[in-house]
Coordinates of C-alpha atoms in Angstrom, one line a residue:
Chain Z
M1 CA 280.9 52.6 117.7
A2 CA 283.1 54.1 120.5
L3 CA 286.2 52.8 118.8
S4 CA 285.5 55.0 115.8
L5 CA 286.1 58.1 117.9
T6 CA 289.0 60.2 116.6
K7 CA 292.2 60.6 118.5
E8 CA 291.4 64.2 118.9
K9 CA 288.0 63.4 120.5
L10 CA 289.6 60.8 122.8
V11 CA 292.2 63.2 124.0
E12 CA 289.6 65.9 124.6
M13 CA 287.6 63.4 126.7
Y14 CA 290.6 62.3 128.7
R15 CA 291.7 65.9 129.2
K16 CA 288.2 66.9 130.5
M17 CA 288.2 64.0 133.0
L18 CA 291.6 65.0 134.2
E19 CA 290.5 68.6 134.5
I20 CA 287.7 67.5 136.8
R21 CA 289.9 65.2 138.9
F22 CA 292.7 67.7 139.3
F23 CA 290.2 70.5 139.9
E24 CA 288.5 68.5 142.7
E25 CA 291.7 67.5 144.3
K26 CA 292.7 71.1 144.3
V27 CA 289.4 72.2 145.8
F28 CA 289.8 69.6 148.5
E29 CA 293.3 70.9 149.2
L30 CA 292.2 74.5 149.4
Y31 CA 289.4 73.3 151.7
A32 CA 291.9 71.8 154.1
Q33 CA 293.6 75.1 154.2
N34 CA 290.4 76.8 155.2
L35 CA 290.2 78.8 152.0
V36 CA 286.8 77.5 150.8
P37 CA 283.8 78.9 152.6
G38 CA 280.8 76.6 153.3
T39 CA 280.7 73.0 152.1
I40 CA 281.8 71.1 149.0
H41 CA 280.5 68.0 147.2
L42 CA 283.3 66.6 145.1
Y43 CA 282.7 64.9 141.8
A44 CA 286.0 62.9 141.9
G45 CA 285.3 59.3 140.9
E46 CA 282.3 60.2 138.7
E47 CA 284.1 61.9 135.9
A48 CA 283.2 59.3 133.2
V49 CA 279.5 60.2 133.6
A50 CA 279.7 64.0 133.0
V51 CA 282.3 63.6 130.3
G52 CA 280.7 60.6 128.6
V53 CA 277.4 62.5 128.4
C54 CA 278.6 66.0 127.6
S55 CA 281.0 64.8 124.9
N56 CA 277.9 64.2 122.9
L57 CA 276.5 67.7 123.3
R58 CA 276.8 70.8 121.3
K59 CA 277.5 74.2 122.9
D60 CA 273.9 75.2 122.4
D61 CA 272.5 72.1 124.1
Y62 CA 271.5 72.4 127.7
I63 CA 272.4 70.6 131.0
T64 CA 271.0 70.9 134.5
S65 CA 273.1 70.0 137.5
T66 CA 273.1 69.2 141.1
H67 CA 274.8 70.1 144.4
R68 CA 277.7 67.8 143.2
G69 CA 278.0 69.9 140.0
H70 CA 281.6 71.0 139.4
G71 CA 282.2 68.1 137.0
H72 CA 279.1 68.9 135.0
C73 CA 280.2 72.5 134.6
I74 CA 283.7 71.5 133.5
A75 CA 282.5 68.8 131.1
K76 CA 280.1 71.2 129.4
G77 CA 282.9 73.7 128.8
A78 CA 282.9 76.1 131.7
E79 CA 286.0 78.1 132.4
L80 CA 288.0 76.6 135.3
K81 CA 289.0 79.9 136.7
R82 CA 285.5 81.2 137.0
V83 CA 284.3 78.0 138.5
M84 CA 287.1 78.2 141.1
A85 CA 286.5 81.8 141.7
E86 CA 282.8 81.1 142.4
I87 CA 283.7 78.3 144.8
L88 CA 285.9 80.7 146.7
G89 CA 283.1 83.3 146.8
K90 CA 284.8 85.8 144.6
K91 CA 283.3 88.5 142.4
T92 CA 284.9 87.1 139.3
G93 CA 283.0 83.8 139.8
Y94 CA 280.3 82.7 137.4
C95 CA 277.6 84.0 139.8
K96 CA 279.6 86.9 141.3
G97 CA 279.9 85.0 144.5
K98 CA 276.1 84.7 145.0
G99 CA 275.9 81.0 144.3
G100 CA 279.0 79.2 145.5
S101 CA 279.9 75.5 145.0
M102 CA 276.3 74.3 144.8
H103 CA 274.9 77.0 142.5
I104 CA 277.1 77.4 139.4
A105 CA 275.6 78.3 136.1
D106 CA 277.0 79.4 132.7
F107 CA 274.2 80.3 130.4
S108 CA 276.6 81.1 127.6
I109 CA 277.3 77.4 127.2
G110 CA 273.9 76.1 128.0
M111 CA 274.7 75.2 131.6
L112 CA 271.3 76.1 133.1
G113 CA 272.5 75.9 136.7
A114 CA 273.1 73.6 139.6
T115 CA 270.3 73.3 142.1
A116 CA 271.0 72.2 145.7
V117 CA 267.5 71.0 146.3
V118 CA 267.7 67.3 145.5
G119 CA 265.5 66.6 142.5
G120 CA 264.8 70.3 142.0
G121 CA 266.5 70.6 138.7
I122 CA 264.6 67.7 137.0
P123 CA 261.4 69.6 136.1
I124 CA 263.5 72.6 135.0
A125 CA 265.2 70.3 132.5
V126 CA 261.7 69.3 131.3
G127 CA 260.9 73.0 130.8
A128 CA 264.0 73.5 128.8
G129 CA 263.0 70.5 126.7
L130 CA 259.5 72.0 126.3
S131 CA 261.0 75.3 125.3
I132 CA 263.1 73.5 122.6
K133 CA 260.0 71.8 121.3
L134 CA 258.0 75.1 121.2
R135 CA 260.9 77.0 119.6
D136 CA 261.3 74.1 117.1
T137 CA 265.1 73.7 117.4
D138 CA 267.1 70.5 117.5
Q139 CA 268.7 71.2 120.8
V140 CA 268.7 68.6 123.6
V141 CA 268.8 68.7 127.4
A142 CA 270.9 66.4 129.6
C143 CA 269.5 66.3 133.1
F144 CA 271.9 65.1 135.8
F145 CA 270.7 63.9 139.2
G146 CA 271.6 61.2 141.7
E147 CA 269.8 58.0 142.6
G148 CA 268.6 59.7 145.8
A149 CA 266.8 62.2 143.6
S150 CA 265.0 59.4 141.8
N151 CA 262.9 59.0 145.0
Q152 CA 261.6 62.5 144.8
G153 CA 258.2 63.2 143.3
T154 CA 259.7 65.6 140.8
F155 CA 261.6 62.7 139.2
H156 CA 258.3 60.9 138.5
E157 CA 256.3 63.9 137.5
S158 CA 259.1 65.1 135.2
I159 CA 259.8 61.9 133.4
N160 CA 256.1 61.3 132.9
M161 CA 255.7 64.7 131.4
A162 CA 258.7 64.4 129.2
A163 CA 257.7 61.0 127.9
L164 CA 254.1 62.2 127.3
W165 CA 255.3 65.2 125.2
K166 CA 258.3 63.4 123.7
L167 CA 260.7 66.0 124.9
P168 CA 264.4 66.0 124.0
V169 CA 265.6 65.3 127.5
I170 CA 268.3 62.7 128.5
F171 CA 267.7 61.9 132.2
V172 CA 271.1 60.9 133.6
C173 CA 271.0 59.2 136.9
E174 CA 274.4 59.2 138.6
N175 CA 274.0 56.2 140.9
N176 CA 276.8 56.5 143.4
L177 CA 275.1 54.1 145.7
Y178 CA 274.7 56.5 148.6
A179 CA 272.4 59.5 149.2
M180 CA 274.4 61.1 152.0
G181 CA 274.7 58.1 154.3
T182 CA 271.7 56.2 153.0
R183 CA 272.7 53.2 150.9
Q184 CA 270.4 52.7 147.8
S185 CA 269.1 49.4 149.2
R186 CA 267.8 51.3 152.3
A187 CA 265.9 53.8 150.1
M188 CA 264.4 51.7 147.3
A189 CA 263.3 48.2 146.7
I190 CA 264.8 47.9 143.3
E191 CA 268.4 47.5 142.1
N192 CA 268.3 49.5 138.9
V193 CA 266.8 53.0 138.8
A194 CA 266.7 52.6 135.1
D195 CA 263.9 50.0 135.6
R196 CA 261.7 53.0 136.5
A197 CA 261.7 54.0 132.8
I198 CA 259.3 51.2 132.0
A199 CA 256.6 52.9 134.1
Y200 CA 256.8 55.9 131.8
G201 CA 257.1 54.1 128.5
I202 CA 260.6 55.2 127.7
P203 CA 263.9 53.4 127.3
G204 CA 265.9 52.8 130.4
E205 CA 269.6 51.9 130.2
V206 CA 272.0 50.7 132.8
V207 CA 275.6 51.5 132.1
D208 CA 279.0 51.2 133.8
G209 CA 279.4 54.8 134.9
N210 CA 283.1 54.3 135.4
D211 CA 283.7 53.5 131.7
V212 CA 283.6 56.7 129.8
L213 CA 283.3 55.1 126.4
A214 CA 280.4 53.0 127.5
V215 CA 278.7 56.1 128.9
Y216 CA 279.5 57.9 125.7
E217 CA 277.9 55.3 123.6
V218 CA 274.7 55.0 125.6
A219 CA 274.4 58.8 125.8
W220 CA 275.0 59.0 122.0
K221 CA 272.0 56.8 121.3
A222 CA 269.9 58.8 123.7
V223 CA 271.0 62.2 122.2
E224 CA 270.2 60.9 118.7
R225 CA 266.8 59.8 119.8
A226 CA 266.1 63.1 121.5
R227 CA 267.3 65.1 118.5
K228 CA 265.0 63.1 116.2
G229 CA 262.0 64.0 118.3
E230 CA 261.6 60.5 119.6
G231 CA 261.6 61.5 123.2
P232 CA 263.5 61.0 126.4
T233 CA 265.7 58.2 127.7
L234 CA 266.6 57.4 131.3
I235 CA 270.3 56.4 131.7
E236 CA 271.5 55.0 134.9
C237 CA 275.3 55.3 135.4
K238 CA 276.6 53.0 138.1
T239 CA 279.5 54.9 139.8
Y240 CA 281.0 55.9 143.1
R241 CA 282.2 59.1 144.7
H242 CA 285.8 58.8 145.9
K243 CA 285.2 61.1 148.9
G244 CA 282.4 61.4 151.4
H245 CA 279.1 63.1 150.7
S246 CA 280.4 66.6 151.7
R247 CA 283.5 67.9 153.3
I248 CA 282.6 66.9 156.9
D249 CA 281.8 63.4 155.9
P250 CA 284.5 60.7 156.4
A251 CA 282.1 58.2 154.9
K252 CA 282.4 55.6 157.6
Y253 CA 279.2 54.0 156.5
R254 CA 280.9 52.6 153.4
P255 CA 282.7 49.2 153.9
K256 CA 286.4 49.4 153.3
E257 CA 286.3 46.6 150.8
E258 CA 283.6 48.3 148.8
V259 CA 285.7 51.5 148.7
E260 CA 288.8 49.6 147.5
E261 CA 286.8 47.8 144.9
W262 CA 285.5 51.0 143.4
L263 CA 288.8 52.8 143.7
A264 CA 290.3 50.0 141.6
K265 CA 287.6 50.8 139.0
D266 CA 288.7 54.4 138.9
P267 CA 287.4 55.8 135.6
I268 CA 290.4 57.8 134.7
K269 CA 292.8 55.0 135.4
R270 CA 290.7 52.7 133.2
F271 CA 290.4 55.1 130.4
K272 CA 294.1 55.8 130.5
E273 CA 294.9 52.0 130.3
R274 CA 292.5 51.7 127.4
L275 CA 294.1 54.6 125.5
L276 CA 297.5 53.1 126.0
Q277 CA 296.4 49.5 125.1
T278 CA 294.8 50.6 121.9
N279 CA 297.8 52.8 121.1
A280 CA 295.5 55.8 120.9
L281 CA 298.0 57.6 123.1
V282 CA 301.5 56.9 124.3
E283 CA 302.8 57.4 127.8
A284 CA 304.6 60.6 126.9
E285 CA 301.4 62.1 125.5
I286 CA 299.6 61.2 128.7
Q287 CA 302.2 62.8 130.8
Q288 CA 302.1 65.9 128.6
I289 CA 298.3 66.2 129.1
E290 CA 298.7 65.8 132.8
K291 CA 301.3 68.5 132.9
E292 CA 299.1 70.9 130.9
V293 CA 296.0 70.2 133.0
S294 CA 298.0 70.8 136.2
A295 CA 299.2 74.1 134.9
E296 CA 295.6 75.1 134.0
I297 CA 294.4 74.3 137.5
E298 CA 297.2 76.3 139.0
E299 CA 296.3 79.2 136.8
A300 CA 292.6 78.9 137.8
V301 CA 293.6 78.9 141.5
K302 CA 295.8 81.9 141.1
F303 CA 293.1 83.7 139.3
A304 CA 290.5 82.9 142.0
M305 CA 292.9 83.6 144.9
E306 CA 293.9 87.0 143.4
S307 CA 290.3 88.0 142.6
P308 CA 288.5 90.4 144.9
Y309 CA 285.5 89.5 147.0
P310 CA 282.3 91.2 146.1
T311 CA 281.6 94.4 148.1
P312 CA 279.1 93.6 150.9
E313 CA 276.4 95.8 149.5
E314 CA 276.3 93.7 146.3
A315 CA 274.3 91.3 148.5
L316 CA 271.3 93.6 147.7
E317 CA 271.8 93.5 143.9
D318 CA 270.2 91.1 141.4
V319 CA 267.1 90.2 143.5
Y320 CA 265.0 91.4 140.6
A321 CA 265.9 91.7 137.0
Chain J
M1 CA 232.7 102.3 128.8
R2 CA 232.1 98.6 128.1
K3 CA 231.9 96.3 131.0
V4 CA 233.5 92.8 131.2
T5 CA 234.0 90.3 133.9
Y6 CA 237.2 89.7 135.8
R7 CA 237.4 86.3 134.1
E8 CA 237.0 87.9 130.7
A9 CA 239.5 90.6 131.5
L10 CA 242.1 88.0 132.4
R11 CA 241.3 86.1 129.2
E12 CA 241.7 89.2 127.2
A13 CA 245.1 89.9 128.7
L14 CA 246.2 86.3 127.9
R15 CA 244.9 86.5 124.4
E16 CA 246.4 89.9 123.6
E17 CA 249.8 88.9 124.9
M18 CA 249.8 85.6 123.1
R19 CA 248.9 87.4 119.9
R20 CA 251.6 89.9 120.5
D21 CA 254.4 87.6 121.5
P22 CA 254.8 84.0 120.1
T23 CA 257.0 83.0 123.2
V24 CA 254.0 83.4 125.5
F25 CA 252.3 80.1 126.2
L26 CA 250.0 78.6 128.9
L27 CA 250.3 75.4 130.8
G28 CA 248.2 73.9 133.5
E29 CA 245.7 71.3 134.4
D30 CA 242.6 71.2 132.3
I31 CA 243.2 74.7 130.8
G32 CA 242.8 73.5 127.2
R33 CA 240.0 72.8 124.8
Y34 CA 238.3 70.1 126.9
W35 CA 237.6 72.2 129.9
G36 CA 238.9 75.8 129.5
G37 CA 240.3 76.0 133.0
A38 CA 238.5 75.1 136.2
F39 CA 237.3 78.7 136.4
K40 CA 237.0 79.0 132.6
V41 CA 239.6 81.8 132.4
T42 CA 241.4 80.1 129.4
E43 CA 238.2 79.1 127.6
G44 CA 238.5 79.4 123.9
L45 CA 242.2 80.1 123.9
A46 CA 243.2 76.6 122.8
E47 CA 240.9 77.0 119.8
E48 CA 242.7 80.1 118.8
F49 CA 246.3 79.3 119.7
G50 CA 246.4 75.5 119.5
D51 CA 247.1 72.8 122.0
E52 CA 250.9 73.4 122.0
R53 CA 250.5 76.9 123.4
V54 CA 247.5 76.2 125.6
R55 CA 248.9 73.1 127.1
D56 CA 247.0 70.7 129.3
T57 CA 249.3 69.0 131.8
P58 CA 249.2 65.9 134.0
I59 CA 248.3 66.6 137.6
S60 CA 251.9 67.5 138.6
E61 CA 252.0 70.9 140.1
S62 CA 255.7 70.8 140.8
A63 CA 256.6 69.8 137.3
I64 CA 254.1 72.4 135.9
V65 CA 255.9 75.2 137.6
G66 CA 259.3 73.6 137.1
A67 CA 258.6 73.3 133.4
A68 CA 257.7 76.9 133.4
V69 CA 261.0 77.8 135.1
G70 CA 263.0 75.8 132.6
A71 CA 261.1 77.3 129.6
A72 CA 261.5 80.8 131.1
I73 CA 265.3 80.6 131.3
T74 CA 265.5 79.3 127.8
G75 CA 263.7 82.0 125.9
M76 CA 260.0 81.5 126.6
R77 CA 257.4 83.4 128.6
P78 CA 255.2 80.8 130.3
V79 CA 252.1 81.5 132.2
A80 CA 251.3 78.5 134.5
E81 CA 247.9 78.0 136.0
I82 CA 247.6 76.3 139.4
M83 CA 244.0 75.3 139.7
F84 CA 243.6 76.3 143.3
G85 CA 245.9 78.4 145.4
D86 CA 246.1 75.8 148.0
L87 CA 247.8 73.5 145.5
T88 CA 250.7 75.9 145.2
A89 CA 252.0 74.1 148.3
L90 CA 252.8 71.2 145.9
A91 CA 254.9 73.5 143.7
M92 CA 256.6 75.5 146.5
D93 CA 260.1 74.4 145.8
Q94 CA 259.9 75.4 142.2
I95 CA 258.2 78.7 143.1
A96 CA 260.2 79.8 146.1
N97 CA 263.5 78.0 145.7
Q98 CA 263.9 77.9 142.0
A99 CA 261.9 80.6 140.1
A100 CA 262.5 83.3 142.8
K101 CA 266.2 82.6 143.3
I102 CA 267.6 81.8 139.9
H103 CA 268.3 85.4 138.9
Y104 CA 270.0 86.2 142.1
M105 CA 271.8 82.9 142.8
F106 CA 273.3 82.8 139.4
G107 CA 274.6 86.4 139.7
G108 CA 272.0 88.0 137.4
Q109 CA 273.0 85.9 134.3
V110 CA 269.5 85.0 133.4
K111 CA 266.0 86.4 133.8
V112 CA 263.0 84.3 134.8
P113 CA 260.0 85.8 133.0
L114 CA 257.1 83.6 134.2
V115 CA 253.7 84.0 135.7
V116 CA 252.0 81.6 138.0
R117 CA 248.3 82.4 138.2
T118 CA 246.1 80.9 140.9
P119 CA 242.8 81.6 142.6
F120 CA 242.6 82.0 146.4
G121 CA 239.7 82.7 148.7
A122 CA 236.8 81.1 150.6
G123 CA 233.1 81.4 150.2
V124 CA 232.0 78.6 148.0
N125 CA 231.9 75.8 150.6
I126 CA 234.8 73.8 149.3
A127 CA 236.6 73.6 152.7
A128 CA 240.2 73.5 153.9
H129 CA 242.0 72.4 150.7
H130 CA 240.4 74.7 148.2
S131 CA 239.7 77.9 150.1
Q132 CA 242.8 79.4 151.6
S133 CA 244.3 82.9 151.0
L134 CA 248.1 82.3 151.0
E135 CA 249.3 85.6 149.5
A136 CA 251.6 86.2 152.4
W137 CA 253.6 83.1 151.8
F138 CA 254.8 84.5 148.5
M139 CA 255.4 88.0 149.9
H140 CA 257.9 86.4 152.1
V141 CA 260.1 85.3 149.2
P142 CA 262.5 87.8 147.8
G143 CA 262.7 87.6 144.0
L144 CA 259.0 87.1 143.5
Y145 CA 256.5 89.8 142.6
V146 CA 253.0 89.3 144.0
A147 CA 250.0 90.8 142.2
A148 CA 246.5 90.7 143.7
P149 CA 244.0 92.6 141.5
S150 CA 240.5 93.2 142.8
T151 CA 238.8 94.5 139.6
P152 CA 238.5 93.5 136.0
Y153 CA 240.4 96.6 135.0
D154 CA 243.3 95.9 137.4
A155 CA 243.3 92.2 136.5
K156 CA 243.8 92.9 132.8
G157 CA 246.4 95.6 133.2
L158 CA 248.4 93.8 135.8
L159 CA 248.4 90.5 134.0
K160 CA 249.7 92.1 130.8
T161 CA 252.5 93.8 132.8
A162 CA 253.3 90.5 134.5
I163 CA 253.6 88.6 131.2
R164 CA 255.8 91.3 129.7
G165 CA 258.1 91.6 132.7
Y166 CA 261.4 89.9 133.4
N167 CA 260.7 88.5 136.8
P168 CA 258.6 85.6 138.2
V169 CA 255.2 86.9 139.1
F170 CA 252.9 85.1 141.5
F171 CA 249.5 86.3 140.3
C172 CA 246.7 86.0 142.9
E173 CA 243.2 85.8 141.8
H174 CA 240.0 85.2 143.9
K175 CA 237.3 82.7 142.9
L176 CA 234.5 85.1 143.9
L177 CA 235.9 87.8 141.7
Y178 CA 235.7 85.9 138.4
P179 CA 232.0 86.8 137.7
I180 CA 232.4 90.4 138.9
E181 CA 231.9 93.0 136.1
G182 CA 233.8 96.2 135.7
E183 CA 234.8 98.8 133.2
V184 CA 237.6 97.8 130.9
P185 CA 238.5 100.0 127.9
E186 CA 238.8 98.5 124.5
E187 CA 242.2 100.1 123.9
E188 CA 245.3 98.6 125.3
Y189 CA 246.7 99.6 128.7
L190 CA 249.2 98.3 131.2
I191 CA 249.3 98.9 135.0
P192 CA 252.7 99.2 136.6
F193 CA 253.5 97.1 139.6
G194 CA 254.0 98.9 142.9
V195 CA 251.2 101.5 142.3
A196 CA 248.3 101.3 144.7
D197 CA 244.9 102.6 143.7
V198 CA 242.6 104.6 145.9
K199 CA 239.3 103.0 145.2
R200 CA 237.3 105.5 147.2
E201 CA 238.5 108.8 148.6
G202 CA 237.7 109.7 152.2
A203 CA 238.9 111.8 155.1
D204 CA 238.3 110.0 158.4
V205 CA 239.8 106.6 158.1
T206 CA 242.0 104.6 155.7
V207 CA 240.9 101.1 154.9
V208 CA 243.6 99.1 153.1
A209 CA 242.0 96.1 151.5
T210 CA 243.0 93.4 149.1
L211 CA 241.4 91.1 146.5
Y212 CA 237.7 90.4 147.2
M213 CA 237.9 92.3 150.5
V214 CA 238.2 95.5 148.4
H215 CA 234.5 95.1 147.4
K216 CA 233.4 94.4 151.0
A217 CA 235.4 97.4 152.2
L218 CA 233.7 99.6 149.5
N219 CA 230.3 98.3 150.7
A220 CA 231.2 99.1 154.3
A221 CA 232.5 102.5 153.2
E222 CA 229.2 103.2 151.5
E223 CA 227.2 102.3 154.6
L224 CA 229.5 104.3 156.9
G225 CA 229.2 107.3 154.6
G226 CA 225.5 107.3 155.4
E227 CA 226.4 107.6 159.0
G228 CA 228.8 110.5 158.4
I229 CA 232.1 108.5 158.5
S230 CA 234.2 109.2 155.5
V231 CA 236.3 106.2 154.5
E232 CA 239.2 106.0 152.1
V233 CA 239.7 102.6 150.5
V234 CA 243.2 101.9 149.3
D235 CA 243.9 98.8 147.2
P236 CA 247.6 98.0 147.0
R237 CA 247.0 95.9 143.8
T238 CA 250.5 94.4 144.1
L239 CA 251.6 93.1 147.4
T240 CA 255.2 92.9 146.2
P241 CA 256.3 95.6 145.4
L242 CA 254.0 97.2 148.0
D243 CA 253.2 100.9 147.4
K244 CA 254.1 102.1 150.8
Q245 CA 253.8 105.8 149.8
V246 CA 250.1 105.8 148.8
I247 CA 249.2 103.9 152.0
I248 CA 251.3 106.3 154.2
N249 CA 250.0 109.4 152.4
S250 CA 246.4 108.2 153.1
V251 CA 247.2 107.5 156.8
K252 CA 248.8 111.0 157.0
K253 CA 245.5 112.4 155.8
T254 CA 243.1 110.3 157.9
G255 CA 245.2 109.4 161.0
R256 CA 243.5 106.1 161.2
M257 CA 243.9 102.7 159.6
V258 CA 242.0 99.5 159.3
I259 CA 243.5 96.7 157.2
V260 CA 241.2 94.1 155.6
S261 CA 242.6 90.9 154.2
E262 CA 241.1 87.5 153.8
D263 CA 244.1 85.5 154.9
C264 CA 244.5 84.4 158.5
K265 CA 245.7 87.1 160.7
T266 CA 249.0 85.8 162.1
A267 CA 252.0 86.9 159.9
G268 CA 249.5 87.7 157.2
V269 CA 249.2 90.4 154.6
S270 CA 247.7 92.8 157.2
A271 CA 250.7 92.2 159.5
E272 CA 253.1 93.5 156.9
I273 CA 251.1 96.5 156.0
A274 CA 250.6 97.3 159.7
A275 CA 254.3 97.0 160.3
V276 CA 255.1 99.4 157.4
V277 CA 252.8 102.1 158.9
A278 CA 254.1 101.4 162.4
E279 CA 257.6 101.8 161.2
E280 CA 257.3 104.7 158.9
A281 CA 254.2 106.7 159.9
I282 CA 253.3 106.0 163.5
D283 CA 253.4 109.7 164.4
Y284 CA 250.5 110.3 162.1
L285 CA 248.2 107.7 163.7
D286 CA 245.6 109.0 166.1
A287 CA 244.3 105.5 167.0
P288 CA 245.7 102.0 167.1
I289 CA 245.8 100.1 163.8
K290 CA 243.0 97.6 163.4
R291 CA 243.1 94.4 161.4
V292 CA 240.2 92.5 160.0
A293 CA 241.3 89.1 158.9
E294 CA 240.4 85.5 159.1
P295 CA 240.9 83.9 162.5
D296 CA 243.8 81.4 162.6
T297 CA 241.9 78.3 161.6
P298 CA 241.7 76.2 158.5
I299 CA 238.6 77.1 156.4
P300 CA 235.7 75.0 157.5
F301 CA 233.1 73.4 155.2
S302 CA 229.7 73.9 156.7
P303 CA 228.2 77.2 155.5
P304 CA 227.6 78.8 158.9
L305 CA 231.1 77.8 160.0
E306 CA 232.7 79.2 156.8
Q307 CA 230.7 82.4 156.9
Y308 CA 231.8 82.9 160.5
V309 CA 235.5 83.0 159.6
I310 CA 235.4 85.1 156.4
P311 CA 235.7 88.8 157.1
D312 CA 232.5 90.7 156.2
E313 CA 231.1 94.2 156.0
K314 CA 229.9 94.0 159.6
A315 CA 233.4 93.3 160.9
I316 CA 234.8 96.1 158.8
I317 CA 232.3 98.6 160.0
K318 CA 232.9 97.5 163.6
A319 CA 236.6 97.9 163.2
V320 CA 236.2 101.4 161.6
K321 CA 233.9 102.5 164.4
E322 CA 236.5 101.4 167.0
V323 CA 239.1 103.8 165.6
V324 CA 237.1 106.9 164.7

């Protein structure tokens, strides 16, 4: 199925993955220069998940996101410059500087927002699914969360509810093996989060989360199922974050061999090799895309850096609608 | 004018708003055709509007409110019922961190028009997990409105306003209020938020009371009137926004204030109202502010224990006499 994707689609997916990677590398760099207030949770390494899932979605479909949400925003089609401006706390950011890295939303593209409470976005995705059902449209919701969140009560309450009502929700577990410093095996007695699907009577799929085409294919099936009114699917994407949990975290709890093993499975590297091998793209085209994406990122940084901060009194605005 | 119960008034508000606006829907535990709500507020609505719009849910408070949030930000106007106020603790993240903050946190991009209805209050011997009055928790969360009607008239008008608004509303009811009857006009009306109501005019002392305590305050005022003490009873009706002006105006007139609220005293509703008057109208006070509230204990089960902790007319009368 995946091989039937058009060249245009493959290029778009590769470009999105690169946008996320380059964006995150730039955020990390700005952070090191003390230009980013607060903390950051980088998505680098997990690009195949957001892009593999969101490449199946329409503009009017919804997603919910997490504290590690830059990649979700970009994959759903958010403007890089406004994401960057928000991360820098600028007035031109998506949330006028009120949200920051962990709370970006763009309702114009169905990005319903990132919540920084682990598991907090899962019931909200169910509500969006319920809304779709009540409004009788064929939209779907992709709900991103980590394996850590699958230990929250909200995960279980939400999947049960979505399964019961056959809501058009795709639950996407980004299993990056660690919830902060807690390895999955120290937080749950099972190996596959997807196995939990059986408890709620819905399909559960495990997929290589560093293979964008594999993610695309599994998500495609789940989206089709959701659009047809057949209900939710739980997809577990096995992946790995390249950096620590947040900016202060050197991730010393991860064995060196494990990190090396996962870095070798870099989703962008693998996709690039695949594209070259199948002659979908040639090296020159890849280089051209890289150049273009780098320029986009520079432009986003310039926009964000040159944007003004909100005036202090704006802190008092938007408490109530 | 015709009289209806507080329960019927709430049901009328729900029915009228559901007829008026197809995006309004209800969700909660046992609110549908099989039970009609633990306190029967939604009885008969599933028959009229169907099971999709009067939606029974699993026992999952966090997902109930979370689903309401998700629906509210995608074009619907959900009204969630949490069966007992105490159980809002299970949904606190969705109420306080999500519903209340989404409009602000996302820079005003989206509105969150939802209502969470729930009954508070002690007095029916169901002990510590079904009897609390936790209004103050929600007053402490910017982004939420908190309504607390004491009469059928106020209940209907405020609930309709809550459903039509663009902000999350935490709608406090009281289990002893459901059977209370009061005048409610046939014709439609709305009550704006942030407008207190003087339930009884008086000259000697201001008693600010909320929810079921309004009725006890009125009983106490009647008795004190017989003894020559003229009591003004002010009902804020919404705790957020709080109508400071009506309270302050009353205090300016009487020079004395007693606050009666069923929640426990420390950091409670009465603390906020007292602080407002202390900050903005202390020069008008001729006596210290008195608070009548529950002692800082869980609600006990055994009838003599429970009755001991719930503020009553005797306690209100005593407090009034201490300040006049």
